Each structure stands twice: as structure tokens, then as C-alpha cells.
XYZ file of C-alpha atoms in Angstrom:
464
model
C 45.726 3.849 -11.761
C 44.688 4.234 -8.130
C 41.830 6.029 -6.529
C 42.914 9.556 -5.487
C 43.507 10.120 -1.809
C 40.628 11.462 0.205
C 41.233 15.175 0.908
C 40.199 14.895 4.558
C 41.668 11.457 5.251
C 43.880 12.611 8.133
C 40.806 13.880 9.963
C 38.352 11.212 8.934
C 37.360 9.977 12.407
C 36.637 13.516 13.527
C 34.861 14.166 10.214
C 32.579 11.165 10.696
C 31.698 12.229 14.249
C 30.984 15.778 13.044
C 28.825 14.536 10.160
C 26.854 12.239 12.467
C 26.324 14.876 15.167
C 25.373 17.590 12.670
C 22.843 15.361 10.935
C 21.612 14.092 14.299
C 20.805 17.667 15.344
C 18.706 18.264 12.208
C 16.936 14.904 12.513
C 16.319 15.321 16.233
C 14.693 18.707 15.710
C 12.416 17.329 13.005
C 11.252 14.435 15.193
C 11.108 16.058 18.633
C 8.858 19.028 17.884
C 5.668 17.112 17.054
C 5.220 15.862 20.617
C 5.392 19.454 21.907
C 2.649 20.869 19.656
C -0.238 20.491 22.153
C 1.799 22.217 24.873
C 2.817 25.006 22.480
C -0.818 25.553 21.550
C -1.818 25.631 25.206
C 0.716 28.330 26.120
C 0.984 30.481 22.995
C -2.498 29.981 21.538
C -3.135 30.423 17.837
C -4.924 27.123 17.418
C -4.192 24.566 14.727
C -2.709 27.142 12.339
C 0.178 27.914 14.714
C 0.754 24.202 15.335
C 0.938 23.483 11.609
C 3.235 26.386 10.833
C 5.597 25.512 13.677
C 6.251 22.335 11.659
C 5.798 23.711 8.134
C 7.975 26.830 8.465
C 10.946 24.569 9.145
C 10.133 22.206 6.264
C 9.593 24.973 3.711
C 12.884 26.784 4.343
C 14.808 23.530 4.640
C 13.402 22.194 1.375
C 13.623 25.410 -0.620
C 17.227 26.241 0.307
C 18.822 22.816 0.138
C 20.024 23.138 -3.484
C 21.520 26.548 -2.796
C 23.191 25.201 0.349
C 24.690 22.287 -1.586
C 26.181 24.667 -4.130
C 27.572 26.909 -1.374
C 29.144 23.833 0.217
C 31.073 23.111 -2.976
C 32.020 26.751 -3.550
C 33.113 27.812 -0.072
C 34.007 24.500 1.568
C 32.048 21.909 3.526
C 33.650 22.730 6.888
C 32.794 26.418 6.595
C 29.181 25.812 5.523
C 28.595 23.164 8.223
C 29.932 25.631 10.795
C 27.652 28.421 9.534
C 24.704 26.040 9.514
C 25.318 24.875 13.074
C 25.664 28.444 14.358
C 22.453 29.546 12.608
C 20.642 26.461 13.873
C 21.870 26.954 17.436
C 20.917 30.629 17.606
C 17.490 29.864 16.114
C 16.984 27.049 18.638
C 17.558 29.445 21.535
C 15.170 31.924 19.881
C 12.559 29.146 19.726
C 13.109 28.388 23.407
C 12.395 31.981 24.480
C 9.722 32.828 21.861
C 7.039 34.998 23.531
C 4.410 34.485 20.801
C 3.433 31.972 18.167
C 4.573 34.341 15.388
C 8.072 34.650 16.859
C 8.283 30.875 17.255
C 7.289 30.334 13.609
C 9.923 32.834 12.396
C 12.592 31.158 14.554
C 11.571 27.767 13.180
C 11.988 29.119 9.631
C 15.513 30.260 10.545
C 16.188 26.798 11.962
C 15.273 25.457 8.541
C 17.929 27.714 6.997
C 20.520 26.226 9.346
C 19.275 22.716 8.605
C 19.573 23.328 4.854
C 23.196 24.447 5.267
C 24.063 21.407 7.380
C 22.265 18.609 5.515
C 24.188 18.297 2.206
C 27.501 19.473 3.683
C 27.579 16.851 6.450
C 27.379 13.929 4.041
C 29.761 15.642 1.594
C 32.324 15.739 4.429
C 32.107 11.939 4.686
C 32.556 11.602 0.909
C 35.685 13.777 1.132
C 37.200 11.803 4.014
C 36.779 8.209 2.803
C 37.289 6.150 -0.352
C 36.230 2.746 -1.628
C 34.783 0.199 0.770
C 35.666 2.424 3.743
C 33.465 5.162 2.283
C 30.469 2.840 1.977
C 31.003 1.641 5.555
C 31.238 5.244 6.793
C 28.039 6.175 4.939
C 26.386 3.203 6.643
C 27.511 4.454 10.052
C 26.298 7.971 9.209
C 22.926 6.590 8.058
C 22.480 4.466 11.180
C 23.266 7.151 13.732
C 21.461 9.886 11.844
C 18.390 7.656 11.858
C 18.721 7.214 15.608
C 17.437 10.768 16.007
C 14.073 9.605 14.692
C 13.886 7.057 17.514
C 15.275 9.235 20.285
C 13.356 12.397 19.367
C 9.784 11.514 20.351
C 10.900 9.690 23.501
C 13.160 12.508 24.727
C 10.637 15.111 23.625
C 7.850 13.483 25.589
C 9.971 13.248 28.753
C 11.152 16.871 28.453
C 7.706 18.311 27.693
C 6.096 16.428 30.566
C 8.967 17.128 32.952
C 10.197 20.707 32.451
C 8.142 22.161 29.591
C 8.124 22.421 25.793
C 10.676 25.261 25.606
C 13.417 22.937 26.822
C 13.133 20.699 23.758
C 14.781 23.479 21.757
C 17.547 23.723 24.338
C 17.891 19.946 23.925
C 18.439 20.291 20.165
C 21.040 23.022 20.749
C 23.177 20.941 23.128
C 24.824 18.694 20.478
C 25.848 21.858 18.614
C 27.968 22.946 21.584
C 29.869 19.670 21.236
C 30.032 19.664 17.433
C 31.420 23.145 16.713
C 34.711 22.586 18.633
C 35.129 19.317 16.706
C 34.526 21.097 13.394
C 37.301 23.538 14.239
C 39.710 20.578 14.570
C 39.269 19.612 10.905
C 42.330 20.885 9.050
C 41.363 20.160 5.435
C 38.429 21.028 3.222
C 37.121 20.648 -0.336
C 36.157 23.582 -2.498
C 36.499 24.833 -6.062
C 39.999 25.987 -6.919
C 38.716 29.052 -8.745
C 37.277 32.141 -7.126
C 33.769 31.302 -5.923
C 30.857 32.771 -7.873
C 27.249 32.131 -6.936
C 24.627 31.628 -9.632
C 22.185 34.173 -8.187
C 19.471 33.719 -10.820
C 19.712 29.935 -10.507
C 19.516 30.253 -6.726
C 16.361 32.379 -6.939
C 14.755 29.923 -9.381
C 15.705 26.970 -7.166
C 14.311 28.586 -4.011
C 11.099 29.642 -5.782
C 10.764 26.280 -7.535
C 11.440 23.842 -4.733
C 9.951 26.180 -2.097
C 6.761 26.741 -4.089
C 6.219 23.035 -4.674
C 6.970 22.167 -1.032
C 4.687 24.938 0.271
C 1.843 23.946 -2.052
C 2.047 20.256 -1.178
C 2.169 20.946 2.558
C -0.654 23.495 2.600
C -3.042 21.557 0.345
C -3.684 19.144 3.218
C -5.009 22.035 5.308
C -6.513 24.306 2.629
C -7.366 21.949 -0.241
C -6.227 21.858 -3.859
C -8.460 24.774 -4.904
C -7.036 27.236 -2.371
C -5.538 30.326 -4.088
C -2.406 29.958 -1.938
C -1.941 26.314 -2.936
C -2.596 26.955 -6.633
C -0.300 29.997 -6.711
C 2.507 28.174 -4.873
C 2.346 25.151 -7.179
C 2.132 27.256 -10.358
C 4.984 29.566 -9.357
C 7.057 26.613 -8.185
C 6.403 24.628 -11.348
C 7.225 27.560 -13.661
C 10.417 28.321 -11.721
C 11.564 24.710 -12.017
C 10.794 24.723 -15.743
C 12.863 27.897 -16.152
C 15.650 26.501 -13.952
C 16.800 23.833 -16.410
C 17.383 26.055 -19.502
C 19.002 28.713 -17.319
C 21.421 26.194 -15.814
C 22.328 24.958 -19.296
C 23.328 28.419 -20.512
C 25.033 29.999 -17.481
C 28.822 29.704 -17.177
C 28.861 28.712 -13.482
C 25.533 26.983 -12.792
C 24.063 26.286 -9.376
C 23.558 22.658 -10.466
C 25.843 21.406 -13.219
C 23.369 19.388 -15.308
C 26.263 17.350 -16.646
C 26.076 15.472 -13.343
C 23.079 13.642 -14.806
C 25.290 12.263 -17.584
C 26.781 10.004 -14.924
C 24.659 6.884 -15.171
C 24.537 6.044 -11.476
C 23.679 9.629 -10.545
C 20.755 9.815 -12.984
C 19.466 6.292 -12.293
C 20.034 6.597 -8.540
C 17.965 9.778 -8.359
C 15.218 8.185 -10.458
C 15.172 5.254 -8.032
C 15.125 7.745 -5.133
C 12.003 9.390 -6.547
C 10.120 6.092 -6.553
C 11.519 4.503 -3.391
C 11.278 7.535 -1.109
C 7.760 8.169 -2.350
C 6.904 4.681 -1.116
C 8.621 5.272 2.220
C 6.642 8.487 2.659
C 3.504 6.410 2.177
C 4.386 3.816 4.814
C 5.396 6.392 7.408
C 2.148 8.314 6.983
C -0.486 5.668 6.310
C 0.585 2.939 8.739
C 0.592 5.305 11.725
C -2.837 6.685 10.785
C -4.258 3.173 10.327
C -2.982 2.027 13.717
C -4.568 5.010 15.466
C -7.774 5.614 13.534
C -8.835 2.077 12.632
C -7.257 -0.058 15.319
C -7.502 2.732 17.944
C -3.961 2.389 19.221
C -2.935 5.259 21.544
C -0.431 7.618 19.913
C 2.471 6.343 22.033
C 1.653 2.697 21.245
C 1.263 3.481 17.538
C 4.670 5.167 17.594
C 6.301 2.136 19.176
C 4.468 -0.217 16.820
C 5.861 1.720 13.827
C 9.490 1.615 14.963
C 10.767 -1.688 13.426
C 11.987 -0.126 10.127
C 13.966 2.566 11.945
C 15.459 0.091 14.438
C 16.518 -2.261 11.636
C 18.044 0.627 9.689
C 20.036 1.575 12.783
C 21.172 -2.017 13.379
C 22.099 -3.048 9.835
C 23.258 0.038 7.914
C 26.961 -0.139 8.786
C 27.179 -3.852 7.920
C 25.312 -3.358 4.661
C 27.571 -0.411 3.840
C 30.628 -2.641 4.229
C 29.130 -5.322 1.985
C 28.025 -2.832 -0.646
C 31.498 -1.295 -0.635
C 32.940 -4.732 -1.344
C 30.445 -6.021 -3.906
C 28.977 -2.839 -5.391
C 25.558 -1.199 -4.866
C 23.567 -2.605 -7.799
C 21.973 -5.732 -6.389
C 21.552 -4.262 -2.923
C 19.569 -1.413 -4.499
C 17.493 -3.939 -6.429
C 16.940 -6.438 -3.610
C 16.147 -3.900 -0.879
C 13.087 -2.291 -2.496
C 11.869 -5.696 -3.724
C 11.992 -7.084 -0.181
C 10.236 -3.968 1.157
C 7.530 -4.458 -1.512
C 6.913 -7.966 -0.174
C 6.546 -6.400 3.273
C 3.924 -3.977 1.938
C 1.960 -6.886 0.434
C 2.180 -8.847 3.709
C 0.334 -5.966 5.382
C -2.666 -6.648 3.109
C -3.551 -9.379 5.626
C -4.476 -6.649 8.141
C -8.205 -6.519 8.866
C -10.435 -4.946 11.491
C -8.983 -6.898 14.440
C -6.040 -5.088 16.125
C -4.600 -8.462 17.155
C -3.708 -8.918 13.491
C -0.794 -6.540 14.096
C 1.332 -9.512 15.147
C 0.886 -11.474 11.916
C 0.313 -8.661 9.392
C 1.687 -5.200 10.169
C 4.631 -6.294 12.348
C 6.110 -8.836 9.896
C 5.381 -6.425 7.061
C 7.250 -3.609 8.807
C 10.147 -5.942 9.606
C 10.489 -6.797 5.902
C 10.203 -3.113 5.002
C 12.903 -2.315 7.571
C 15.289 -4.982 6.285
C 14.665 -3.823 2.717
C 15.265 -0.228 3.746
C 18.530 -1.139 5.478
C 19.683 -3.115 2.440
C 18.920 -0.214 0.085
C 19.631 3.161 1.733
C 23.415 3.107 2.160
C 24.147 1.583 -1.284
C 21.812 4.141 -2.882
C 23.629 7.024 -1.214
C 27.005 5.541 -2.151
C 25.980 4.997 -5.780
C 24.633 8.532 -6.229
C 27.451 10.415 -4.493
C 30.191 8.070 -5.670
C 29.359 9.024 -9.265
C 29.900 12.793 -8.914
C 33.206 14.689 -8.882
C 34.695 15.253 -5.449
C 34.266 19.031 -5.604
C 30.548 18.693 -6.450
C 29.542 16.197 -3.759
C 27.719 18.966 -1.864
C 25.334 19.774 -4.696
C 25.045 16.049 -5.523
C 23.898 15.357 -1.970
C 21.534 18.350 -2.103
C 19.897 17.176 -5.354
C 19.333 13.701 -3.922
C 17.950 15.146 -0.668
C 15.593 17.483 -2.530
C 14.267 14.663 -4.718
C 13.698 12.411 -1.692
C 11.848 15.133 0.232
C 9.628 16.142 -2.680
C 8.844 12.487 -3.476
C 7.644 11.923 0.094
C 5.588 15.122 0.072
C 3.933 14.273 -3.265
C 2.898 10.835 -2.043
C 1.620 12.122 1.309
C -0.284 14.881 -0.520
C -1.951 12.275 -2.742
C -2.661 9.894 0.145
C -6.203 11.259 0.484
C -7.029 10.077 -3.036
C -5.548 6.633 -2.382
C -7.269 6.285 0.991
C -10.597 7.436 -0.420
C -10.966 10.497 1.779
C -10.829 8.645 5.100
C -8.669 6.026 6.754
C -10.206 2.558 6.485
C -9.056 -1.018 6.073
C -9.835 -0.944 2.344
C -7.994 2.369 1.957
C -5.011 0.965 3.863
C -4.910 -2.001 1.503
C -4.949 0.322 -1.541
C -2.087 2.340 -0.036
C -0.017 -0.802 0.487
C -0.558 -1.851 -3.146
C 0.548 1.605 -4.342
C 3.556 1.415 -2.038
C 4.493 -2.045 -3.353
C 4.242 -0.822 -6.973
C 6.525 2.141 -6.264
C 9.057 -0.104 -4.544
C 9.036 -2.645 -7.375
C 9.572 0.188 -9.854
C 12.570 1.355 -7.817
C 13.955 -2.182 -7.704
C 13.628 -2.616 -11.486
C 15.188 0.778 -12.234
C 18.135 -0.098 -9.979
C 18.601 -3.610 -11.374
C 18.610 -2.403 -14.970
C 20.318 0.952 -14.639
C 22.864 0.891 -11.789
C 26.422 -0.176 -12.548
C 28.924 -1.374 -9.958
C 31.929 0.991 -10.037
C 34.467 -1.811 -9.573
C 33.162 -3.507 -12.676
C 33.476 -0.306 -14.633
C 36.904 0.597 -13.191
C 38.787 -2.574 -12.290
C 41.934 -0.561 -11.615
C 40.254 1.058 -8.644
C 39.720 -2.252 -6.878
C 41.341 -2.552 -3.517
C 42.047 1.140 -3.121
């Protein structure tokens, strides 16, 4: 028996470029906007509330619609949904650039989130459809590396653009790659979709949007309004009840939004459990380390940003190589070793004290270990999760994994105040690093015990 041919194999180089550019656009937008917030406030007014909702409107729509978008990708085809997503994102970006008021900008940002939700699961599903075996893992590594580059490029480009020609041009900047990507999408001749007539699980879609959207909204807004706010309580209760109702509904409906049988695949279930723990830890490091550098060590924002870059740079440098190795040897021990190494990095940062000079022997080596661990883990994790789902359900598989990763990060950031003790301090930073290390060790153990290498399970597929 041989591994079936990849449906988009003839177009796979174009597919990989499209997937990278599409994901780059979404990542660039998420990272570039933060540097423009002071300028937006200065021109449009509205104070802190407008600044927060310029960010949050995008995150809420992106998070709440990602499951629906993944299902649409499988039903109607990845190429079609990526194209729709890019068009929506591009139009919304131009609307952001010309927004006359804060309210219009927030609405346009919410529409951008819709486009981002359509693009995110479909882009990676395109890669899954175009590659097989070790080549697939290598391609996922390339996609991971270049998608992550947006996180590096965004703040730097954003700062130059805002200072040079004004904040409105950052949205023109995010629209430019779309003009290159759409013609490339139109060159892709194949696609993957269900053979039967598409039917959308409308009730499941409503429950998913209310569930994920309510939880995301509640977790984001609690930082500003507090846990006792009626808005926060209502969002979390409605979201929680919708998610509870989602599972029994999906079990009974003939054509579910998320086929729960996906979780019968061992690597899919275990990989998503590991994602919950590992991405929670990564949310902690991204949030707490930057705050500690600025509020305790008094690093300027630009210096703190540069000082926090090692994990992203290492992910960019190593992901393709790790993808090749994981494709050859299987994901299991990479997924176990990566989080364990990152946990050691978190513990190394316990050496940090009150002296900023300690960055060189505490935070820097800790972040380097976290970055190497992240690079060792991310591509194999993605390969294990998506390699365990049927080809025609890779869109919803990617969406489930994305949703879990986003919610895990939000939950940890929302609980950071409890861990830090209400204010950023050296002792609070140490507690956060211990929590982060525990989450990473849990992810490593889950992966070591639960993940199975596909080649060991299916020897006949070797070498395909």
C-alpha cells in the first residue's frame, strides 16, 4: 500500500507560496497594529477604549469564526475560501486606512478578523493537500518559519511607516501582499472538497461562534473591566453554555460542523491536548517577559521588543530543518523534547533579579532555550495533528487546533494577574516562570506518552 497522491501536487510550489503569503498577511496585521495605537488615539480620539477595541475587534471575530471557516474550507474548497478571505481582508484593510472615526475603524477591524478567520485554517490545509510524507513536514516547517517572520517584521515596519508617513499607511502595507497573492491563488488548478453537495451545519455554526466568541470576548475584556463586570460574566456564561451545547448537537446532527470522530484519532486528540498546555505556556512567556523587561528593568519598549525576539528568530531559522527531521523520524520525540527544553529555559530565567544586567545570563539564555524548544516542537506538533485527520477534513482540523491554541493563550494571559500577584515584580516573574515550566513539562509528558509516529503504525507508508 502506498500513500495516496497529494491532490494539489502539481501546484505545490505555488501552493506553498500562497499559504505563506496568506498567513503572513494575517500575522503581519496582528503584529503591526500595536505600534500605531498611540497615533490612532491622537488623531481619532476615543481614549484607551478605542485603542483596546482596535485590537480586540479583530481578535474576537477571528477567534469566534475560525471553526466555521475551517468547515467552510472543507465543504467549498480551500482555494475558494482562501480567495474569499483575502478579498475580505484586503477590502477591510483599505476601509481601515480611510476610516474617518474610531467607530468605523473598529468595525473595519472586525471585518478584517472575518477575512483572517477564512484564511487561517485554509492556508495550512492547502499545504496538507499539496504534500505527503517527509516533504509535507518540511513544507509545514517552511510555512511556520515564514509565517512567524511577520511577527518580527511587523513592529519594525509599523514603526517606520507610522513615524514616516502616518498610521493609515500600515493598513495599506498589510493589503499589498494580497495584491500579489490573489493572482497566484488563481493559478492553482486543483482543490479539495467534499464530494457530496455541501451543507452547512447552521446550528453548530451559531453555537461555535457564540461559544468561542463569548469565551474570547470575556477573557479579553476581563483585563479592562474585571471578572465581576456584567459584560464579562455574560460573555463567559453564554460562551460556556454554547460550548456545552455544541458537543451533543454535533454528535446527533447528520453533517456536523466538527466531526467529533476526529478525536478518535490518537494523534489528533493527544496533539490538541498538548497544544492546550504548550500554547498556554507560550502565551505566558510572550506576555510576562515583555512586561518584566519594561516595568521592572525599565527597558524602553523598543529595547524590550528586541530583547524578546530570540524565540521568534530561532523559530524562523530552525523550523524547516526540524520539519525535515520530524518527517523522517516521526513527531513523537520532537514534541516531547521541545517543551522539555523550553521548560529548562523558563527555569533558567529564575536567576533574573533586580539588576537589568542579569539579562545576559538569565533572560537571554532562557529565551534562547525556549526558542530552540519552540522550534523543535511547533512543526512536528502541526504535522502530528493534521497528519491524523482525513484529507477532506484538514480545514476543520487546522481550525480546531488554531482555536485551542488561541484560547489557551488567552486563558493564561487572563490569569496572569493572579500569578503575578496583581503587579509585575521579580517575585511575580519567578512565579510565572514556574507556572510556565509546569505547563511545558505537562505538554512534554503528554506528547511522550500519547503521540505515535505514523511510520511505526503504518510501515507500508514509509518512503512515500
